[in-house]
Amino acid sequence: MLLAIALFAACEKPIETPATLEVMPANLEGTWQLAELDGKPLAEGAYVYLVLDRKYGFEVYQNTASMYPVCYTGTYSLENDWRFGDIISGAYDYEQGKWAHDYIVTDLYKESMAWTAKDDASYVQKFVRVDEVPAEIVEAVRTQSRQ
């Protein structure tokens, strides 16, 4: 009986965990949805979509800081800081200033990543990769910007 248990245990496949990806523009590029903020899901109906394009910069579609859907655009950059690791920072177009924080990018996988504010380790955003910003949100932003 012990021999059978030992053989069964020896045959178990190890649990494979996916390797993290290198933090570089090619691996960040795409559309991401904010899934958690400080370990909590966003409030019902709230959304933030982040589109990163290494050639054109970023777009953020969100309804969390306004009663209407909005889109912010700008540029971003990556750097490796020997003390903190991989840092992403950005600036908005039309002289709207820099992002509120620079972020340490960690746990980058094909389908998810985490950003932690460099100046506030308690401020953590978790993103999941999505195919695109929903068309109804893009249209709502366009409609709002025409008014």
GROMACS .gro file of C-alpha atoms in nm:
model
  147
    1MET     CA    1   0.000   0.000   0.000
    2LEU     CA    2   0.278   0.243   0.087
    3LEU     CA    3   0.453   0.154  -0.237
    4ALA     CA    4   0.136   0.239  -0.435
    5ILE     CA    5   0.107   0.577  -0.260
    6ALA     CA    6   0.474   0.651  -0.322
    7LEU     CA    7   0.442   0.562  -0.690
    8PHE     CA    8   0.127   0.775  -0.723
    9ALA     CA    9   0.300   1.072  -0.558
   10ALA     CA   10   0.602   1.032  -0.785
   11CYS     CA   11   0.380   1.042  -1.095
   12GLU     CA   12   0.204   1.367  -1.005
   13LYS     CA   13   0.285   1.645  -1.246
   14PRO     CA   14   0.432   1.954  -1.087
   15ILE     CA   15   0.210   2.257  -1.097
   16GLU     CA   16   0.341   2.484  -1.367
   17THR     CA   17   0.323   2.854  -1.301
   18PRO     CA   18   0.365   3.081  -1.600
   19ALA     CA   19   0.684   3.281  -1.617
   20THR     CA   20   0.659   3.654  -1.588
   21LEU     CA   21   0.731   3.856  -1.899
   22GLU     CA   22   1.008   4.109  -1.931
   23VAL     CA   23   0.876   4.461  -1.878
   24MET     CA   24   0.926   4.619  -2.218
   25PRO     CA   25   0.700   4.813  -2.457
   26ALA     CA   26   0.625   4.509  -2.674
   27ASN     CA   27   0.494   4.313  -2.374
   28LEU     CA   28   0.292   4.605  -2.235
   29GLU     CA   29   0.137   4.701  -2.566
   30GLY     CA   30  -0.234   4.633  -2.592
   31THR     CA   31  -0.559   4.704  -2.412
   32TRP     CA   32  -0.589   4.655  -2.037
   33GLN     CA   33  -0.883   4.688  -1.800
   34LEU     CA   34  -0.835   4.792  -1.440
   35ALA     CA   35  -0.965   4.496  -1.240
   36GLU     CA   36  -0.861   4.591  -0.885
   37LEU     CA   37  -0.757   4.902  -0.702
   38ASP     CA   38  -0.586   4.848  -0.368
   39GLY     CA   39  -0.705   4.486  -0.361
   40LYS     CA   40  -1.071   4.570  -0.424
   41PRO     CA   41  -1.273   4.547  -0.744
   42LEU     CA   42  -1.401   4.871  -0.893
   43ALA     CA   43  -1.749   4.985  -0.795
   44GLU     CA   44  -2.030   4.847  -1.006
   45GLY     CA   45  -2.053   5.036  -1.334
   46ALA     CA   46  -1.709   5.195  -1.296
   47TYR     CA   47  -1.441   5.126  -1.552
   48VAL     CA   48  -1.090   5.220  -1.655
   49TYR     CA   49  -0.943   5.094  -1.982
   50LEU     CA   50  -0.579   5.160  -2.064
   51VAL     CA   51  -0.454   5.129  -2.420
   52LEU     CA   52  -0.076   5.122  -2.449
   53ASP     CA   53   0.082   5.166  -2.791
   54ARG     CA   54   0.460   5.185  -2.804
   55LYS     CA   55   0.448   5.410  -3.112
   56TYR     CA   56   0.157   5.641  -3.026
   57GLY     CA   57   0.149   5.651  -2.646
   58PHE     CA   58  -0.155   5.579  -2.432
   59GLU     CA   59  -0.529   5.631  -2.410
   60VAL     CA   60  -0.728   5.599  -2.087
   61TYR     CA   61  -1.104   5.556  -2.111
   62GLN     CA   62  -1.268   5.593  -1.773
   63ASN     CA   63  -1.574   5.706  -1.583
   64THR     CA   64  -1.432   5.710  -1.231
   65ALA     CA   65  -1.325   6.076  -1.210
   66SER     CA   66  -1.621   6.226  -1.394
   67MET     CA   67  -1.992   6.170  -1.420
   68TYR     CA   68  -1.937   6.127  -1.794
   69PRO     CA   69  -1.705   5.890  -1.978
   70VAL     CA   70  -1.379   6.056  -2.078
   71CYS     CA   71  -1.066   5.968  -2.270
   72TYR     CA   72  -0.722   6.100  -2.182
   73THR     CA   73  -0.426   6.062  -2.415
   74GLY     CA   74  -0.055   6.111  -2.381
   75THR     CA   75   0.286   5.951  -2.385
   76TYR     CA   76   0.455   5.708  -2.153
   77SER     CA   77   0.807   5.588  -2.090
   78LEU     CA   78   0.975   5.295  -1.922
   79GLU     CA   79   1.297   5.291  -1.728
   80ASN     CA   80   1.470   5.044  -1.505
   81ASP     CA   81   1.564   5.183  -1.165
   82TRP     CA   82   1.815   4.968  -0.978
   83ARG     CA   83   1.636   5.037  -0.649
   84PHE     CA   84   1.275   4.985  -0.757
   85GLY     CA   85   1.277   4.786  -1.079
   86ASP     CA   86   1.081   4.867  -1.391
   87ILE     CA   87   0.910   5.206  -1.374
   88ILE     CA   88   0.640   5.339  -1.607
   89SER     CA   89   0.561   5.709  -1.609
   90GLY     CA   90   0.347   5.923  -1.830
   91ALA     CA   91   0.234   6.268  -1.927
   92TYR     CA   92  -0.104   6.374  -2.061
   93ASP     CA   93  -0.147   6.560  -2.387
   94TYR     CA   94  -0.255   6.925  -2.403
   95GLU     CA   95  -0.037   7.029  -2.109
   96GLN     CA   96  -0.255   6.846  -1.859
   97GLY     CA   97   0.051   6.741  -1.662
   98LYS     CA   98   0.212   6.418  -1.555
   99TRP     CA   99   0.046   6.111  -1.412
  100ALA     CA  100  -0.023   6.140  -1.041
  101HIS     CA  101   0.237   5.866  -0.978
  102ASP     CA  102   0.518   5.681  -1.142
  103TYR     CA  103   0.447   5.307  -1.115
  104ILE     CA  104   0.657   5.000  -1.051
  105VAL     CA  105   0.541   4.734  -1.297
  106THR     CA  106   0.540   4.383  -1.149
  107ASP     CA  107   0.379   4.047  -1.210
  108LEU     CA  108   0.361   4.106  -1.584
  109TYR     CA  109   0.205   3.805  -1.751
  110LYS     CA  110   0.044   3.771  -2.091
  111GLU     CA  111  -0.300   3.831  -1.938
  112SER     CA  112  -0.236   4.048  -1.630
  113MET     CA  113  -0.001   4.291  -1.456
  114ALA     CA  114   0.028   4.501  -1.143
  115TRP     CA  115   0.132   4.864  -1.101
  116THR     CA  116   0.238   4.994  -0.761
  117ALA     CA  117   0.283   5.366  -0.704
  118LYS     CA  118   0.653   5.433  -0.657
  119ASP     CA  119   0.582   5.687  -0.385
  120ASP     CA  120   0.298   5.494  -0.212
  121ALA     CA  121   0.335   5.115  -0.190
  122SER     CA  122  -0.025   5.085  -0.067
  123TYR     CA  123  -0.159   5.214  -0.401
  124VAL     CA  124  -0.173   4.905  -0.624
  125GLN     CA  125  -0.358   4.867  -0.952
  126LYS     CA  126  -0.415   4.526  -1.110
  127PHE     CA  127  -0.493   4.510  -1.479
  128VAL     CA  128  -0.619   4.230  -1.701
  129ARG     CA  129  -0.568   4.219  -2.075
  130VAL     CA  130  -0.879   4.258  -2.291
  131ASP     CA  131  -0.930   4.256  -2.666
  132GLU     CA  132  -1.043   4.617  -2.695
  133VAL     CA  133  -1.225   4.903  -2.528
  134PRO     CA  134  -1.595   4.828  -2.570
  135ALA     CA  135  -1.740   5.011  -2.870
  136GLU     CA  136  -2.019   5.165  -2.663
  137ILE     CA  137  -1.762   5.333  -2.436
  138VAL     CA  138  -1.564   5.470  -2.730
  139GLU     CA  139  -1.886   5.603  -2.883
  140ALA     CA  140  -1.998   5.754  -2.550
  141VAL     CA  141  -1.668   5.941  -2.526
  142ARG     CA  142  -1.704   6.068  -2.883
  143THR     CA  143  -2.060   6.179  -2.819
  144GLN     CA  144  -1.961   6.353  -2.496
  145SER     CA  145  -1.669   6.534  -2.658
  146ARG     CA  146  -1.900   6.678  -2.928
  147GLN     CA  147  -2.127   6.841  -2.672
   0.00000   0.00000   0.00000
